[in-house]
Protein backbone atom coordinates (compact mmCIF):
# COMPACT_ATOMS: atom_id res chain seq x y z
CA UNK A 1 0.00 0.00 0.00
CA UNK A 2 1.38 3.40 -0.93
CA UNK A 3 -0.11 6.86 -0.51
CA UNK A 4 -1.12 9.13 -3.36
CA UNK A 5 2.15 11.06 -3.13
CA UNK A 6 4.28 7.90 -3.24
CA UNK A 7 2.41 6.81 -6.35
CA UNK A 8 2.85 10.18 -8.02
CA UNK A 9 6.54 10.14 -7.12
CA UNK A 10 6.85 6.72 -8.73
CA UNK A 11 5.04 7.86 -11.88
CA UNK A 12 7.26 10.94 -12.04
CA UNK A 13 10.41 8.89 -11.52
CA UNK A 14 9.52 6.65 -14.43
CA UNK A 15 8.05 9.28 -16.76
CA UNK A 16 10.70 11.96 -16.20
CA UNK A 17 10.48 15.13 -14.12
CA UNK A 18 10.54 18.79 -15.11
CA UNK A 19 13.16 20.21 -17.47
CA UNK A 20 15.08 23.45 -17.01
CA UNK A 21 14.49 24.36 -20.64
CA UNK A 22 12.15 23.01 -23.28
CA UNK A 23 13.47 19.70 -24.57
CA UNK A 24 13.18 18.64 -28.20
CA UNK A 25 9.79 17.22 -27.18
CA UNK A 26 8.52 20.72 -26.34
CA UNK A 27 8.20 19.98 -22.60
CA UNK A 28 9.19 23.05 -20.57
CA UNK A 29 7.74 21.69 -17.33
CA UNK A 30 6.46 18.14 -16.89
CA UNK A 31 5.20 16.21 -13.85
CA UNK A 32 5.82 17.88 -10.51
CA UNK A 33 4.41 21.40 -10.61
CA UNK A 34 0.79 22.53 -10.51
CA UNK A 35 0.55 22.22 -14.28
CA UNK A 36 2.65 21.33 -17.29
CA UNK A 37 4.15 23.97 -19.59
CA UNK A 38 4.46 22.92 -23.23
CA UNK A 39 6.04 24.68 -26.15
CA UNK A 40 3.96 24.49 -29.32
CA UNK A 41 5.77 24.81 -32.67
CA UNK A 42 4.60 28.03 -34.39
CA UNK A 43 3.52 26.25 -37.57
CA UNK A 44 1.36 23.55 -35.98
CA UNK A 45 -2.20 23.17 -34.75
CA UNK A 46 -2.87 21.34 -31.48
CA UNK A 47 -5.11 18.25 -31.71
CA UNK A 48 -6.61 17.09 -28.40
CA UNK A 49 -8.53 13.92 -27.51
CA UNK A 50 -9.66 12.22 -24.28
CA UNK A 51 -10.94 8.73 -23.56
CA UNK A 52 -11.76 6.89 -20.34
CA UNK A 53 -11.50 3.17 -19.64
CA UNK A 54 -13.67 1.74 -16.85
CA UNK A 55 -13.17 -1.76 -15.50
CA UNK A 56 -15.81 -4.24 -16.64
CA UNK A 57 -17.06 -1.84 -19.33
CA UNK A 58 -14.02 -1.14 -21.50
CA UNK A 59 -11.89 -4.13 -20.56
CA UNK A 60 -12.64 -7.54 -18.98
CA UNK A 61 -12.00 -7.55 -15.21
CA UNK A 62 -9.20 -10.09 -15.61
CA UNK A 63 -7.15 -7.78 -17.87
CA UNK A 64 -3.49 -7.56 -16.78
CA UNK A 65 -2.40 -4.13 -15.40
CA UNK A 66 0.22 -3.74 -18.15
CA UNK A 67 -2.48 -4.31 -20.77
CA UNK A 68 -4.77 -1.76 -19.09
CA UNK A 69 -1.92 0.77 -19.25
CA UNK A 70 -1.28 -0.01 -22.90
CA UNK A 71 -4.93 0.12 -23.90
CA UNK A 72 -5.71 3.35 -22.01
CA UNK A 73 -3.10 5.16 -24.08
CA UNK A 74 -3.68 3.17 -27.29
CA UNK A 75 -7.34 4.14 -27.61
CA UNK A 76 -6.32 7.79 -27.26
CA UNK A 77 -3.44 7.57 -29.73
CA UNK A 78 -5.93 5.93 -32.09
CA UNK A 79 -8.03 9.11 -32.05
CA UNK A 80 -4.95 11.18 -32.94
CA UNK A 81 -4.12 8.71 -35.72
CA UNK A 82 -7.61 9.14 -37.15
CA UNK A 83 -6.87 12.89 -37.38
CA UNK A 84 -3.48 12.36 -38.99
CA UNK A 85 -1.87 14.05 -35.97
CA UNK A 86 1.63 13.37 -34.67
CA UNK A 87 1.46 12.51 -30.94
CA UNK A 88 3.37 14.81 -28.59
CA UNK A 89 2.10 14.77 -24.99
CA UNK A 90 -0.41 13.05 -22.74
CA UNK A 91 -1.90 13.38 -19.26
CA UNK A 92 -3.22 10.56 -17.09
CA UNK A 93 -6.02 10.61 -14.53
CA UNK A 94 -5.99 7.46 -12.43
CA UNK A 95 -8.69 6.32 -10.03
CA UNK A 96 -7.44 3.31 -8.07
CA UNK A 97 -9.14 1.23 -5.38
CA UNK A 98 -5.79 0.82 -3.55
CA UNK A 99 -2.42 2.50 -3.85
CA UNK A 100 -0.65 -0.62 -5.05
CA UNK A 101 2.97 -0.03 -6.05
CA UNK A 102 3.26 -3.37 -7.85
CA UNK A 103 0.09 -2.66 -9.83
CA UNK A 104 1.26 0.85 -10.79
CA UNK A 105 4.64 -0.43 -11.98
CA UNK A 106 3.01 -3.05 -14.19
CA UNK A 107 0.52 -0.46 -15.46
CA UNK A 108 3.40 1.91 -16.31
CA UNK A 109 5.22 -0.87 -18.17
CA UNK A 110 2.34 -0.98 -20.64
CA UNK A 111 1.54 2.73 -20.65
CA UNK A 112 5.06 4.13 -20.88
CA UNK A 113 6.22 1.37 -23.24
CA UNK A 114 3.58 2.43 -25.76
CA UNK A 115 4.21 6.13 -25.04
CA UNK A 116 7.86 5.71 -25.88
CA UNK A 117 7.13 3.80 -29.09
CA UNK A 118 4.91 6.68 -30.23
CA UNK A 119 7.15 9.46 -28.88
CA UNK A 120 4.49 10.70 -26.46
CA UNK A 121 5.59 12.35 -23.19
CA UNK A 122 3.50 11.91 -20.03
CA UNK A 123 3.45 15.48 -18.66
CA UNK A 124 0.92 15.37 -15.83
CA UNK A 125 -2.24 13.93 -14.42
CA UNK A 126 -4.24 13.27 -11.30
CA UNK A 127 -4.34 10.37 -8.85
CA UNK A 128 -7.36 9.59 -6.71
CA UNK A 129 -8.88 6.70 -4.77
CA UNK A 130 -12.01 5.07 -6.17
CA UNK A 131 -13.19 2.30 -8.51
CA UNK A 132 -10.55 1.45 -11.13
CA UNK A 133 -10.84 3.98 -13.93
CA UNK A 134 -8.21 5.39 -16.28
CA UNK A 135 -8.72 8.64 -18.17
CA UNK A 136 -6.11 9.85 -20.62
CA UNK A 137 -5.81 12.98 -22.74
CA UNK A 138 -3.48 13.10 -25.69
CA UNK A 139 -2.11 16.13 -27.47
CA UNK A 140 -0.91 15.88 -31.04
CA UNK A 141 0.33 18.24 -33.72
CA UNK A 142 -0.76 18.75 -37.29
CA UNK A 143 0.00 21.27 -40.06
CA UNK A 144 -2.65 24.00 -40.21
CA UNK A 145 -5.78 22.74 -41.96
CA UNK A 146 -4.31 19.30 -42.64
CA UNK A 147 -6.20 17.25 -40.02
CA UNK A 148 -8.17 14.29 -41.39
CA UNK A 149 -11.78 14.97 -40.46
CA UNK A 150 -14.91 12.86 -40.70
CA UNK A 151 -16.76 15.26 -42.96
CA UNK A 152 -14.50 15.42 -46.01
CA UNK A 153 -15.59 12.32 -47.93
CA UNK A 154 -17.00 12.68 -51.45
CA UNK A 155 -19.44 10.56 -53.42
CA UNK A 156 -17.52 7.90 -55.34
CA UNK A 157 -14.69 7.71 -52.80
CA UNK A 158 -13.36 4.26 -51.93
CA UNK A 159 -13.75 3.05 -48.35
CA UNK A 160 -10.63 1.48 -46.83
CA UNK A 161 -9.86 -0.29 -43.57
CA UNK A 162 -6.53 -0.96 -41.87
CA UNK A 163 -5.62 -4.29 -40.26
CA UNK A 164 -8.15 -7.10 -39.74
CA UNK A 165 -11.35 -5.91 -38.03
CA UNK A 166 -13.29 -8.23 -35.73
CA UNK A 167 -10.40 -9.77 -33.82
CA UNK A 168 -11.06 -7.90 -30.57
CA UNK A 169 -14.78 -8.67 -30.74
CA UNK A 170 -13.91 -12.32 -31.38
CA UNK A 171 -11.78 -12.37 -28.25
CA UNK A 172 -14.56 -10.77 -26.23
CA UNK A 173 -17.09 -13.31 -27.52
CA UNK A 174 -14.76 -16.15 -26.53
CA UNK A 175 -14.14 -14.60 -23.10
CA UNK A 176 -17.88 -14.23 -22.49
CA UNK A 177 -18.40 -17.86 -23.50
CA UNK A 178 -15.91 -18.79 -20.78
CA UNK A 179 -13.73 -20.82 -23.09
CA UNK A 180 -9.94 -20.56 -23.07
CA UNK A 181 -9.97 -18.31 -26.09
CA UNK A 182 -7.42 -17.73 -28.80
CA UNK A 183 -4.29 -15.87 -27.61
CA UNK A 184 -3.79 -14.01 -30.90
CA UNK A 185 -7.35 -12.64 -30.74
CA UNK A 186 -7.05 -11.74 -27.05
CA UNK A 187 -3.88 -9.79 -27.85
CA UNK A 188 -5.87 -7.66 -30.30
CA UNK A 189 -8.42 -6.92 -27.55
CA UNK A 190 -5.85 -6.13 -24.85
CA UNK A 191 -3.21 -4.37 -26.95
CA UNK A 192 -4.76 -2.58 -29.91
CA UNK A 193 -2.25 -0.98 -32.29
CA UNK A 194 -2.64 2.78 -32.74
CA UNK A 195 -2.26 3.42 -36.47
CA UNK A 196 -0.19 6.56 -35.93
CA UNK A 197 2.14 6.23 -38.92
CA UNK A 198 -0.71 5.35 -41.29
CA UNK A 199 -2.76 8.38 -40.19
CA UNK A 200 0.19 10.69 -40.84
CA UNK A 201 0.86 9.06 -44.23
CA UNK A 202 -2.79 9.56 -45.24
CA UNK A 203 -2.64 13.35 -44.93
CA UNK A 204 -3.18 14.77 -48.38
CA UNK A 205 -4.29 11.34 -49.64
CA UNK A 206 -7.50 10.50 -47.73
CA UNK A 207 -10.55 12.78 -47.80
CA UNK A 208 -11.86 11.64 -44.40
CA UNK A 209 -11.00 9.19 -41.62
CA UNK A 210 -12.34 7.73 -38.36
CA UNK A 211 -10.99 5.14 -35.97
CA UNK A 212 -13.18 2.09 -35.40
CA UNK A 213 -13.98 1.82 -31.71
CA UNK A 214 -17.71 1.06 -31.66
CA UNK A 215 -17.88 -1.24 -34.69
CA UNK A 216 -17.12 -0.79 -38.37
CA UNK A 217 -20.68 -0.05 -39.56
CA UNK A 218 -21.43 2.24 -36.61
CA UNK A 219 -18.28 4.28 -37.09
CA UNK A 220 -18.56 4.28 -40.88
CA UNK A 221 -22.06 5.73 -40.36
CA UNK A 222 -20.45 8.58 -38.41
CA UNK A 223 -18.08 9.30 -41.30
CA UNK A 224 -20.75 8.96 -44.00
CA UNK A 225 -23.27 11.00 -41.99
CA UNK A 226 -20.78 13.81 -41.32
CA UNK A 227 -19.99 13.88 -45.05
CA UNK A 228 -23.69 13.83 -46.06
CA UNK A 229 -23.31 10.53 -47.92
CA UNK A 230 -24.34 6.87 -47.96
CA UNK A 231 -21.82 4.05 -47.60
CA UNK A 232 -21.80 0.51 -48.91
CA UNK A 233 -19.35 -2.19 -47.89
CA UNK A 234 -18.76 -5.66 -49.31
CA UNK A 235 -18.46 -8.20 -46.47
CA UNK A 236 -16.56 -10.55 -48.77
CA UNK A 237 -13.82 -7.91 -49.14
CA UNK A 238 -13.19 -7.59 -45.39
CA UNK A 239 -9.64 -8.59 -44.48
CA UNK A 240 -9.73 -11.42 -41.93
CA UNK A 241 -7.05 -12.76 -39.61
CA UNK A 242 -6.30 -16.48 -39.73
CA UNK A 243 -7.26 -16.75 -36.03
CA UNK A 244 -10.69 -15.19 -36.55
CA UNK A 245 -11.39 -17.30 -39.63
CA UNK A 246 -10.45 -20.46 -37.74
CA UNK A 247 -12.55 -19.61 -34.67
CA UNK A 248 -15.91 -18.64 -36.17
CA UNK A 249 -18.20 -19.58 -39.04
CA UNK A 250 -18.83 -16.95 -41.72
CA UNK A 251 -22.16 -15.70 -40.31
CA UNK A 252 -20.78 -14.98 -36.84
CA UNK A 253 -17.51 -13.69 -38.27
CA UNK A 254 -19.26 -11.14 -40.48
CA UNK A 255 -21.24 -9.91 -37.46
CA UNK A 256 -18.05 -9.61 -35.40
CA UNK A 257 -16.19 -7.82 -38.17
CA UNK A 258 -18.97 -5.44 -39.16
CA UNK A 259 -20.43 -4.62 -35.74
CA UNK A 260 -17.92 -5.68 -33.06
CA UNK A 261 -16.12 -2.91 -31.19
CA UNK A 262 -12.58 -2.29 -29.96
CA UNK A 263 -10.74 -2.71 -33.29
CA UNK A 264 -9.00 0.69 -33.26
CA UNK A 265 -8.36 0.34 -36.95
CA UNK A 266 -8.62 3.33 -39.28
CA UNK A 267 -11.56 3.47 -41.68
CA UNK A 268 -11.01 6.12 -44.31
CA UNK A 269 -12.28 7.51 -47.58
CA UNK A 270 -10.05 8.29 -50.55
CA UNK A 271 -10.74 9.04 -54.21
CA UNK A 272 -10.26 6.13 -56.60
CA UNK A 273 -7.53 8.18 -58.32
CA UNK A 274 -5.54 7.88 -55.08
CA UNK A 275 -5.52 4.06 -54.89
CA UNK A 276 -1.79 3.82 -55.58
CA UNK A 277 -1.12 6.59 -53.03
CA UNK A 278 -3.17 4.74 -50.37
CA UNK A 279 -1.27 1.52 -51.01
CA UNK A 280 1.94 3.52 -50.74
CA UNK A 281 0.79 5.03 -47.41
CA UNK A 282 0.15 1.48 -46.16
CA UNK A 283 3.60 0.43 -47.32
CA UNK A 284 5.54 3.34 -45.75
CA UNK A 285 3.66 2.87 -42.47
CA UNK A 286 3.97 -0.95 -42.59
CA UNK A 287 0.20 -1.17 -42.11
CA UNK A 288 -2.10 -3.46 -44.12
CA UNK A 289 -4.83 -1.51 -45.91
CA UNK A 290 -7.79 -3.03 -47.78
CA UNK A 291 -10.47 -1.49 -49.98
CA UNK A 292 -13.90 -2.62 -48.72
CA UNK A 293 -16.55 -0.39 -50.27
CA UNK A 294 -17.66 2.93 -51.62
CA UNK A 295 -19.31 6.19 -50.59
CA UNK A 296 -22.43 7.09 -52.55
CA UNK A 297 -24.97 9.88 -52.69
CA UNK A 298 -27.81 9.41 -50.22
CA UNK A 299 -27.70 8.35 -46.58
CA UNK A 300 -27.23 5.27 -44.40
CA UNK A 301 -24.72 2.44 -44.45
CA UNK A 302 -25.30 -1.01 -45.90
CA UNK A 303 -23.31 -4.22 -45.96
CA UNK A 304 -23.59 -6.73 -48.79
CA UNK A 305 -22.71 -10.38 -49.34
CA UNK A 306 -22.23 -10.29 -53.08
CA UNK A 307 -25.49 -8.76 -54.34
CA UNK A 308 -27.49 -9.73 -51.24
CA UNK A 309 -28.00 -7.07 -48.56
CA UNK A 310 -27.03 -8.18 -45.05
CA UNK A 311 -28.76 -7.14 -41.83
CA UNK A 312 -26.46 -6.65 -38.87
CA UNK A 313 -27.59 -8.08 -35.51
CA UNK A 314 -26.35 -4.91 -33.78
CA UNK A 315 -24.99 -1.48 -34.68
CA UNK A 316 -22.15 -1.75 -32.18
CA UNK A 317 -21.68 -1.00 -28.53
CA UNK A 318 -23.98 1.55 -26.94
CA UNK A 319 -23.00 2.57 -23.41
CA UNK A 320 -26.44 3.85 -22.53
CA UNK A 321 -28.55 1.54 -24.64
CA UNK A 322 -29.14 -2.16 -24.46
CA UNK A 323 -25.44 -2.92 -24.84
CA UNK A 324 -24.12 -5.57 -27.14
CA UNK A 325 -26.71 -7.74 -28.83
CA UNK A 326 -25.45 -11.28 -28.84
P1 LIG B 1 -2.27 19.41 -7.44
O1 LIG B 1 -2.81 19.07 -6.07
O2 LIG B 1 -1.58 20.74 -7.52
O3 LIG B 1 -3.28 19.17 -8.52
P2 LIG B 1 -1.16 16.78 -7.55
O4 LIG B 1 -0.66 16.41 -6.20
O5 LIG B 1 -2.48 16.26 -7.98
O6 LIG B 1 -1.09 18.37 -7.68
O7 LIG B 1 -0.08 16.36 -8.65
C1 LIG B 1 1.26 16.72 -8.49
C2 LIG B 1 1.96 16.57 -9.82
O8 LIG B 1 1.92 15.21 -10.21
C3 LIG B 1 1.32 17.37 -10.94
O9 LIG B 1 2.36 17.81 -11.80
C4 LIG B 1 0.45 16.37 -11.63
O10 LIG B 1 0.28 16.69 -13.00
C5 LIG B 1 1.27 15.08 -11.46
N1 LIG B 1 0.44 13.87 -11.40
C6 LIG B 1 -0.47 13.49 -10.49
N2 LIG B 1 -1.02 12.32 -10.78
C7 LIG B 1 -0.46 11.91 -11.93
C8 LIG B 1 -0.63 10.78 -12.79
N3 LIG B 1 -1.51 9.81 -12.51
N4 LIG B 1 0.12 10.71 -13.92
C9 LIG B 1 0.99 11.70 -14.23
N5 LIG B 1 1.21 12.78 -13.47
C10 LIG B 1 0.48 12.89 -12.35
MG1 LIG C 1 -4.48 17.14 -8.49
mmCIF file of C-alpha atoms in Angstrom, residues 130-326:
data_model
loop_
_atom_site.group_PDB
_atom_site.id
_atom_site.type_symbol
_atom_site.label_atom_id
_atom_site.label_comp_id
_atom_site.label_asym_id
_atom_site.label_seq_id
_atom_site.Cartn_x
_atom_site.Cartn_y
_atom_site.Cartn_z
ATOM 1 C CA UNK A 130 -12.013 5.066 -6.167
ATOM 2 C CA UNK A 131 -13.188 2.304 -8.507
ATOM 3 C CA UNK A 132 -10.551 1.452 -11.129
ATOM 4 C CA UNK A 133 -10.837 3.985 -13.935
ATOM 5 C CA UNK A 134 -8.212 5.393 -16.277
ATOM 6 C CA UNK A 135 -8.725 8.642 -18.169
ATOM 7 C CA UNK A 136 -6.114 9.853 -20.623
ATOM 8 C CA UNK A 137 -5.814 12.976 -22.742
ATOM 9 C CA UNK A 138 -3.475 13.097 -25.690
ATOM 10 C CA UNK A 139 -2.106 16.128 -27.472
ATOM 11 C CA UNK A 140 -0.906 15.884 -31.040
ATOM 12 C CA UNK A 141 0.333 18.244 -33.722
ATOM 13 C CA UNK A 142 -0.763 18.752 -37.294
ATOM 14 C CA UNK A 143 0.000 21.269 -40.057
ATOM 15 C CA UNK A 144 -2.650 24.005 -40.207
ATOM 16 C CA UNK A 145 -5.778 22.740 -41.955
ATOM 17 C CA UNK A 146 -4.312 19.297 -42.639
ATOM 18 C CA UNK A 147 -6.198 17.251 -40.017
ATOM 19 C CA UNK A 148 -8.173 14.288 -41.394
ATOM 20 C CA UNK A 149 -11.775 14.968 -40.465
ATOM 21 C CA UNK A 150 -14.914 12.855 -40.703
ATOM 22 C CA UNK A 151 -16.761 15.259 -42.958
ATOM 23 C CA UNK A 152 -14.501 15.420 -46.010
ATOM 24 C CA UNK A 153 -15.593 12.318 -47.929
ATOM 25 C CA UNK A 154 -16.996 12.680 -51.448
ATOM 26 C CA UNK A 155 -19.442 10.556 -53.423
ATOM 27 C CA UNK A 156 -17.520 7.897 -55.340
ATOM 28 C CA UNK A 157 -14.689 7.706 -52.798
ATOM 29 C CA UNK A 158 -13.362 4.264 -51.934
ATOM 30 C CA UNK A 159 -13.746 3.046 -48.353
ATOM 31 C CA UNK A 160 -10.632 1.482 -46.833
ATOM 32 C CA UNK A 161 -9.863 -0.286 -43.566
ATOM 33 C CA UNK A 162 -6.526 -0.962 -41.875
ATOM 34 C CA UNK A 163 -5.620 -4.294 -40.258
ATOM 35 C CA UNK A 164 -8.146 -7.095 -39.737
ATOM 36 C CA UNK A 165 -11.354 -5.905 -38.032
ATOM 37 C CA UNK A 166 -13.289 -8.232 -35.728
ATOM 38 C CA UNK A 167 -10.400 -9.773 -33.824
ATOM 39 C CA UNK A 168 -11.058 -7.899 -30.570
ATOM 40 C CA UNK A 169 -14.776 -8.673 -30.743
ATOM 41 C CA UNK A 170 -13.914 -12.323 -31.379
ATOM 42 C CA UNK A 171 -11.776 -12.372 -28.247
ATOM 43 C CA UNK A 172 -14.563 -10.766 -26.229
ATOM 44 C CA UNK A 173 -17.085 -13.315 -27.518
ATOM 45 C CA UNK A 174 -14.761 -16.149 -26.527
ATOM 46 C CA UNK A 175 -14.145 -14.595 -23.101
ATOM 47 C CA UNK A 176 -17.879 -14.234 -22.485
ATOM 48 C CA UNK A 177 -18.397 -17.861 -23.500
ATOM 49 C CA UNK A 178 -15.909 -18.790 -20.777
ATOM 50 C CA UNK A 179 -13.734 -20.819 -23.086
ATOM 51 C CA UNK A 180 -9.940 -20.564 -23.067
ATOM 52 C CA UNK A 181 -9.968 -18.307 -26.086
ATOM 53 C CA UNK A 182 -7.418 -17.726 -28.796
ATOM 54 C CA UNK A 183 -4.288 -15.867 -27.611
ATOM 55 C CA UNK A 184 -3.791 -14.008 -30.902
ATOM 56 C CA UNK A 185 -7.347 -12.644 -30.745
ATOM 57 C CA UNK A 186 -7.047 -11.744 -27.055
ATOM 58 C CA UNK A 187 -3.881 -9.791 -27.846
ATOM 59 C CA UNK A 188 -5.873 -7.662 -30.303
ATOM 60 C CA UNK A 189 -8.416 -6.918 -27.551
ATOM 61 C CA UNK A 190 -5.848 -6.128 -24.852
ATOM 62 C CA UNK A 191 -3.212 -4.374 -26.948
ATOM 63 C CA UNK A 192 -4.757 -2.583 -29.909
ATOM 64 C CA UNK A 193 -2.251 -0.975 -32.291
ATOM 65 C CA UNK A 194 -2.642 2.779 -32.737
ATOM 66 C CA UNK A 195 -2.257 3.420 -36.470
ATOM 67 C CA UNK A 196 -0.188 6.558 -35.929
ATOM 68 C CA UNK A 197 2.136 6.230 -38.919
ATOM 69 C CA UNK A 198 -0.714 5.349 -41.287
ATOM 70 C CA UNK A 199 -2.757 8.383 -40.185
ATOM 71 C CA UNK A 200 0.186 10.690 -40.836
ATOM 72 C CA UNK A 201 0.857 9.062 -44.226
ATOM 73 C CA UNK A 202 -2.788 9.560 -45.240
ATOM 74 C CA UNK A 203 -2.638 13.350 -44.930
ATOM 75 C CA UNK A 204 -3.180 14.768 -48.384
ATOM 76 C CA UNK A 205 -4.287 11.341 -49.639
ATOM 77 C CA UNK A 206 -7.496 10.499 -47.727
ATOM 78 C CA UNK A 207 -10.547 12.782 -47.796
ATOM 79 C CA UNK A 208 -11.857 11.637 -44.395
ATOM 80 C CA UNK A 209 -10.999 9.190 -41.621
ATOM 81 C CA UNK A 210 -12.338 7.733 -38.357
ATOM 82 C CA UNK A 211 -10.990 5.138 -35.972
ATOM 83 C CA UNK A 212 -13.177 2.089 -35.404
ATOM 84 C CA UNK A 213 -13.976 1.816 -31.708
ATOM 85 C CA UNK A 214 -17.710 1.061 -31.656
ATOM 86 C CA UNK A 215 -17.878 -1.241 -34.688
ATOM 87 C CA UNK A 216 -17.125 -0.787 -38.374
ATOM 88 C CA UNK A 217 -20.678 -0.049 -39.561
ATOM 89 C CA UNK A 218 -21.430 2.244 -36.606
ATOM 90 C CA UNK A 219 -18.275 4.277 -37.091
ATOM 91 C CA UNK A 220 -18.565 4.283 -40.884
ATOM 92 C CA UNK A 221 -22.056 5.727 -40.362
ATOM 93 C CA UNK A 222 -20.453 8.580 -38.407
ATOM 94 C CA UNK A 223 -18.083 9.302 -41.300
ATOM 95 C CA UNK A 224 -20.747 8.960 -43.999
ATOM 96 C CA UNK A 225 -23.272 10.996 -41.992
ATOM 97 C CA UNK A 226 -20.784 13.809 -41.323
ATOM 98 C CA UNK A 227 -19.995 13.877 -45.047
ATOM 99 C CA UNK A 228 -23.688 13.826 -46.060
ATOM 100 C CA UNK A 229 -23.314 10.528 -47.917
ATOM 101 C CA UNK A 230 -24.338 6.872 -47.956
ATOM 102 C CA UNK A 231 -21.819 4.050 -47.604
ATOM 103 C CA UNK A 232 -21.800 0.509 -48.906
ATOM 104 C CA UNK A 233 -19.352 -2.186 -47.890
ATOM 105 C CA UNK A 234 -18.756 -5.656 -49.308
ATOM 106 C CA UNK A 235 -18.458 -8.196 -46.470
ATOM 107 C CA UNK A 236 -16.556 -10.549 -48.769
ATOM 108 C CA UNK A 237 -13.824 -7.914 -49.138
ATOM 109 C CA UNK A 238 -13.189 -7.592 -45.388
ATOM 110 C CA UNK A 239 -9.640 -8.587 -44.481
ATOM 111 C CA UNK A 240 -9.735 -11.423 -41.931
ATOM 112 C CA UNK A 241 -7.052 -12.756 -39.609
ATOM 113 C CA UNK A 242 -6.300 -16.485 -39.735
ATOM 114 C CA UNK A 243 -7.260 -16.754 -36.034
ATOM 115 C CA UNK A 244 -10.691 -15.194 -36.548
ATOM 116 C CA UNK A 245 -11.391 -17.296 -39.627
ATOM 117 C CA UNK A 246 -10.446 -20.462 -37.739
ATOM 118 C CA UNK A 247 -12.546 -19.612 -34.668
ATOM 119 C CA UNK A 248 -15.908 -18.635 -36.174
ATOM 120 C CA UNK A 249 -18.195 -19.578 -39.040
ATOM 121 C CA UNK A 250 -18.833 -16.954 -41.723
ATOM 122 C CA UNK A 251 -22.159 -15.697 -40.308
ATOM 123 C CA UNK A 252 -20.777 -14.980 -36.844
ATOM 124 C CA UNK A 253 -17.511 -13.695 -38.268
ATOM 125 C CA UNK A 254 -19.256 -11.141 -40.477
ATOM 126 C CA UNK A 255 -21.243 -9.907 -37.462
ATOM 127 C CA UNK A 256 -18.053 -9.612 -35.402
ATOM 128 C CA UNK A 257 -16.194 -7.820 -38.172
ATOM 129 C CA UNK A 258 -18.967 -5.438 -39.165
ATOM 130 C CA UNK A 259 -20.428 -4.621 -35.743
ATOM 131 C CA UNK A 260 -17.923 -5.676 -33.058
ATOM 132 C CA UNK A 261 -16.118 -2.913 -31.193
ATOM 133 C CA UNK A 262 -12.577 -2.287 -29.965
ATOM 134 C CA UNK A 263 -10.740 -2.706 -33.293
ATOM 135 C CA UNK A 264 -8.997 0.690 -33.257
ATOM 136 C CA UNK A 265 -8.356 0.340 -36.952
ATOM 137 C CA UNK A 266 -8.625 3.328 -39.283
ATOM 138 C CA UNK A 267 -11.562 3.466 -41.676
ATOM 139 C CA UNK A 268 -11.008 6.115 -44.311
ATOM 140 C CA UNK A 269 -12.279 7.513 -47.581
ATOM 141 C CA UNK A 270 -10.049 8.293 -50.547
ATOM 142 C CA UNK A 271 -10.740 9.039 -54.207
ATOM 143 C CA UNK A 272 -10.264 6.128 -56.604
ATOM 144 C CA UNK A 273 -7.525 8.185 -58.323
ATOM 145 C CA UNK A 274 -5.540 7.884 -55.082
ATOM 146 C CA UNK A 275 -5.515 4.058 -54.895
ATOM 147 C CA UNK A 276 -1.791 3.821 -55.582
ATOM 148 C CA UNK A 277 -1.120 6.593 -53.030
ATOM 149 C CA UNK A 278 -3.168 4.740 -50.373
ATOM 150 C CA UNK A 279 -1.268 1.520 -51.013
ATOM 151 C CA UNK A 280 1.944 3.523 -50.737
ATOM 152 C CA UNK A 281 0.785 5.027 -47.409
ATOM 153 C CA UNK A 282 0.154 1.483 -46.160
ATOM 154 C CA UNK A 283 3.605 0.429 -47.318
ATOM 155 C CA UNK A 284 5.539 3.338 -45.755
ATOM 156 C CA UNK A 285 3.662 2.868 -42.466
ATOM 157 C CA UNK A 286 3.973 -0.954 -42.593
ATOM 158 C CA UNK A 287 0.198 -1.172 -42.106
ATOM 159 C CA UNK A 288 -2.096 -3.455 -44.116
ATOM 160 C CA UNK A 289 -4.833 -1.509 -45.909
ATOM 161 C CA UNK A 290 -7.787 -3.028 -47.781
ATOM 162 C CA UNK A 291 -10.470 -1.486 -49.976
ATOM 163 C CA UNK A 292 -13.896 -2.619 -48.724
ATOM 164 C CA UNK A 293 -16.547 -0.393 -50.269
ATOM 165 C CA UNK A 294 -17.655 2.934 -51.623
ATOM 166 C CA UNK A 295 -19.310 6.192 -50.592
ATOM 167 C CA UNK A 296 -22.429 7.086 -52.552
ATOM 168 C CA UNK A 297 -24.967 9.885 -52.687
ATOM 169 C CA UNK A 298 -27.813 9.405 -50.221
ATOM 170 C CA UNK A 299 -27.700 8.353 -46.581
ATOM 171 C CA UNK A 300 -27.225 5.273 -44.400
ATOM 172 C CA UNK A 301 -24.721 2.438 -44.453
ATOM 173 C CA UNK A 302 -25.301 -1.006 -45.897
ATOM 174 C CA UNK A 303 -23.310 -4.215 -45.957
ATOM 175 C CA UNK A 304 -23.586 -6.731 -48.793
ATOM 176 C CA UNK A 305 -22.707 -10.379 -49.342
ATOM 177 C CA UNK A 306 -22.232 -10.285 -53.081
ATOM 178 C CA UNK A 307 -25.495 -8.758 -54.339
ATOM 179 C CA UNK A 308 -27.494 -9.731 -51.244
ATOM 180 C CA UNK A 309 -27.997 -7.067 -48.556
ATOM 181 C CA UNK A 310 -27.026 -8.181 -45.047
ATOM 182 C CA UNK A 311 -28.756 -7.138 -41.831
ATOM 183 C CA UNK A 312 -26.457 -6.650 -38.866
ATOM 184 C CA UNK A 313 -27.589 -8.084 -35.511
ATOM 185 C CA UNK A 314 -26.347 -4.915 -33.780
ATOM 186 C CA UNK A 315 -24.987 -1.484 -34.683
ATOM 187 C CA UNK A 316 -22.152 -1.747 -32.184
ATOM 188 C CA UNK A 317 -21.677 -0.996 -28.534
ATOM 189 C CA UNK A 318 -23.980 1.551 -26.940
ATOM 190 C CA UNK A 319 -23.002 2.571 -23.414
ATOM 191 C CA UNK A 320 -26.437 3.847 -22.530
ATOM 192 C CA UNK A 321 -28.551 1.536 -24.636
ATOM 193 C CA UNK A 322 -29.141 -2.155 -24.457
ATOM 194 C CA UNK A 323 -25.444 -2.917 -24.838
ATOM 195 C CA UNK A 324 -24.122 -5.566 -27.137
ATOM 196 C CA UNK A 325 -26.711 -7.738 -28.834
ATOM 197 C CA UNK A 326 -25.454 -11.278 -28.840
#
